[in-house]
Amino acid sequence: MKTHFMRKTADLTATAALCCCMAISTAILGASLAFLTSKGWGALTWEFITEPPRAGMTEGGIVTPIVGSVQLIAVSMAFAFPVGILTAIYFNEYAADGTLTRLLRLAIRSLASVPSVVLGLFGFAFFCSFLRFGVSLLSAGLTLGCLAIPTLITAAETALQNVPQDFRDASYALGATQWQTIYRVVLPSALPSIITGGILCVGRVAGETAPIMFTGAVYFSPGFASSIFDTVMALPYHIYVLATAGTQIDKTGPIQYGTILVLLALTLGISMTGIVARSHMRKKL
Amino acid sequence: MDGAKLKTESLSMAYSANAPYALKDISVDVAENSVMAFIGPSGCGKSTFLRCLNRMNDFVGGVRVEGRVLLDGSDIYAPEVDVTALRRKVGMVFQRPNPFPFSIRENVAYGQKLLGERNKSRLDEIVESSLSSAGLWEEVRDRLNEPAVSLSGGQQQRLCIARAIAVSPEVLLMDEPTSALDPLATARIEELVRELKKDYTVAIVTHNMQQAARISDATAFFLMGELVEAGPTTGIFTTPSDPRTEDYITGRFG
Ligand SMILES: Nc1ncnc2c1ncn2[C@@H]1O[C@H](COP(=O)(O)OP(=O)(O)O)[C@@H](O)[C@H]1O
Ligand SMILES: [Mg+2]
């Protein structure tokens, strides 16, 4: 029989262990943020985010990769959102619960764990070569979309599953068809959490390098992409380039850390926008 | 009986090919502009029966329905029947209030919007008249754009009734509509049901025998998927012809 003292000790130990782990996680986050900020803060000026790179990336700003990243996100989401949501609707609302459905679900779950560099090479082979989209904003955006789709499907499916059966019953009992019920009741109810899932995907997609480095992102581009068949500069790839190809580290170093801060701000900004949109939608419901 | 709005003839139903019958050979008439109560211990098939009347059981894969369900004399299970049109004619109110996560107005307007009604003033009219018929208009007229979930449980259930009424049904099916409500809210719904029979034919499931006695014109008593006895409510409660009915209403089992 355990004594009161032993139970109390076990309780204290567990609490201490939990606090410790929490402290470690927080410290990692805090330290990396502090490190990046101290290194990159000096580079952050208005010119830095409004001017293109100059003199072999040793001077100027990063507006070209910022715009390029935004364009990539836009293309990838335009592709991934409809495909992801519609696939989730198919699985959750239409597909019969059979072996085939289960296999397909498993396939999609596995797709989520394909390393991004593999997806990048697939994108190169499929979008650039096979579909003849070339090395372009379109190919890179689609490849990033492929990366986002499995997560989006899972997020959307969970959201759809959480819509109470009561709502569907009420809709059908009023003479709605299946599609009307999905479109007018199920989707609007699920949308806030689908959007949350989508935001996380955007954050992930915005920071990926491997899927775009073969398919559409370039080392340097003199201007913005004006068509989806142009190449683009992108923030994560720009960081990669600065960190690996630079010979004048004293000059490129601050730019590199400045770019990292901008990339973090971008992904954080996207998340904040999504969270605000979500709470707004919650209020409306 | 002629003049039956809704009538079942030897209705049997099983949830799947090899499941036992959940309903066995049920023949019952619901007279037009009356309230018919369906009582019986839980699990005896009351909800199943009700959901046969607007074909909500169609969603359960593999159900077997035998016999006929006649609405104004025509079989609702006939192959040419448009199920969505049927469900507009035969509205349903559920056990738990289930308003959509929309505004009060949008909840009531939902059915009309499905039908393609876009005219705002026409929709406003329907919203007002439906809420009035459900006895909710005075309470919500100034807050139509607020979320339906901000209403109390009893108000939500009356909202669901308004939502059902808004598509001008002929029959209203209610499955224990007061079981999740407090006594005061229950009394309001009961009063409402008595009002509603002027315009609609009502079939209501209840496990509360006092409620059946208070609000219904006719009562049917179910036991283990079978119809034990059906007839005018006063008769069932004063001089039941089957000893099992008597046992149930005197509380000897249930
Ligand atoms: N969707 C379903 N699938 C299979 N069996 C069901 C389903 N719904 C109800 N049943 C069964 O049918 C019988 C009658 O249930 P129900 O109609 O809900 O009874 P009541 O409403 O009188 O309590 C019960 O034995 C129940 O288990
Ligand atoms: Mg029931």
XYZ file of C-alpha atoms and ligand atoms in Angstrom, chain B residues 15 22 40-49 60 175-176 205, ligand 1:
43
model
C -32.961 -1.698 -40.040
C -38.236 -2.855 -35.507
C -44.757 3.318 -25.325
C -41.660 2.355 -23.378
C -38.335 3.471 -24.778
C -36.974 1.284 -27.557
C -40.427 0.169 -28.673
C -40.049 1.812 -32.082
C -41.813 5.173 -31.717
C -39.001 7.174 -33.330
C -38.541 4.516 -35.954
C -42.228 4.732 -36.800
C -29.860 4.133 -42.815
C -40.334 13.233 -31.673
C -40.461 13.850 -27.923
C -44.154 10.888 -29.862
N -30.321 3.600 -36.873
C -30.645 2.428 -36.300
N -30.040 1.295 -36.715
C -30.354 0.105 -36.165
N -31.247 -0.061 -35.188
C -31.894 1.023 -34.727
C -31.616 2.326 -35.259
N -32.401 3.226 -34.614
C -33.121 2.504 -33.710
N -32.822 1.189 -33.772
C -33.437 0.115 -32.980
O -34.816 0.092 -33.233
C -35.541 -0.127 -32.038
C -36.541 0.989 -31.828
O -35.853 2.184 -31.520
P -36.555 3.616 -31.468
O -37.460 3.736 -32.637
O -35.510 4.627 -31.324
O -37.421 3.504 -30.124
P -38.130 4.647 -29.280
O -38.110 5.906 -30.062
O -39.507 4.123 -29.037
O -37.393 4.754 -28.007
C -34.535 -0.244 -30.921
O -34.317 -1.597 -30.668
C -33.299 0.386 -31.487
O -32.145 -0.221 -30.978
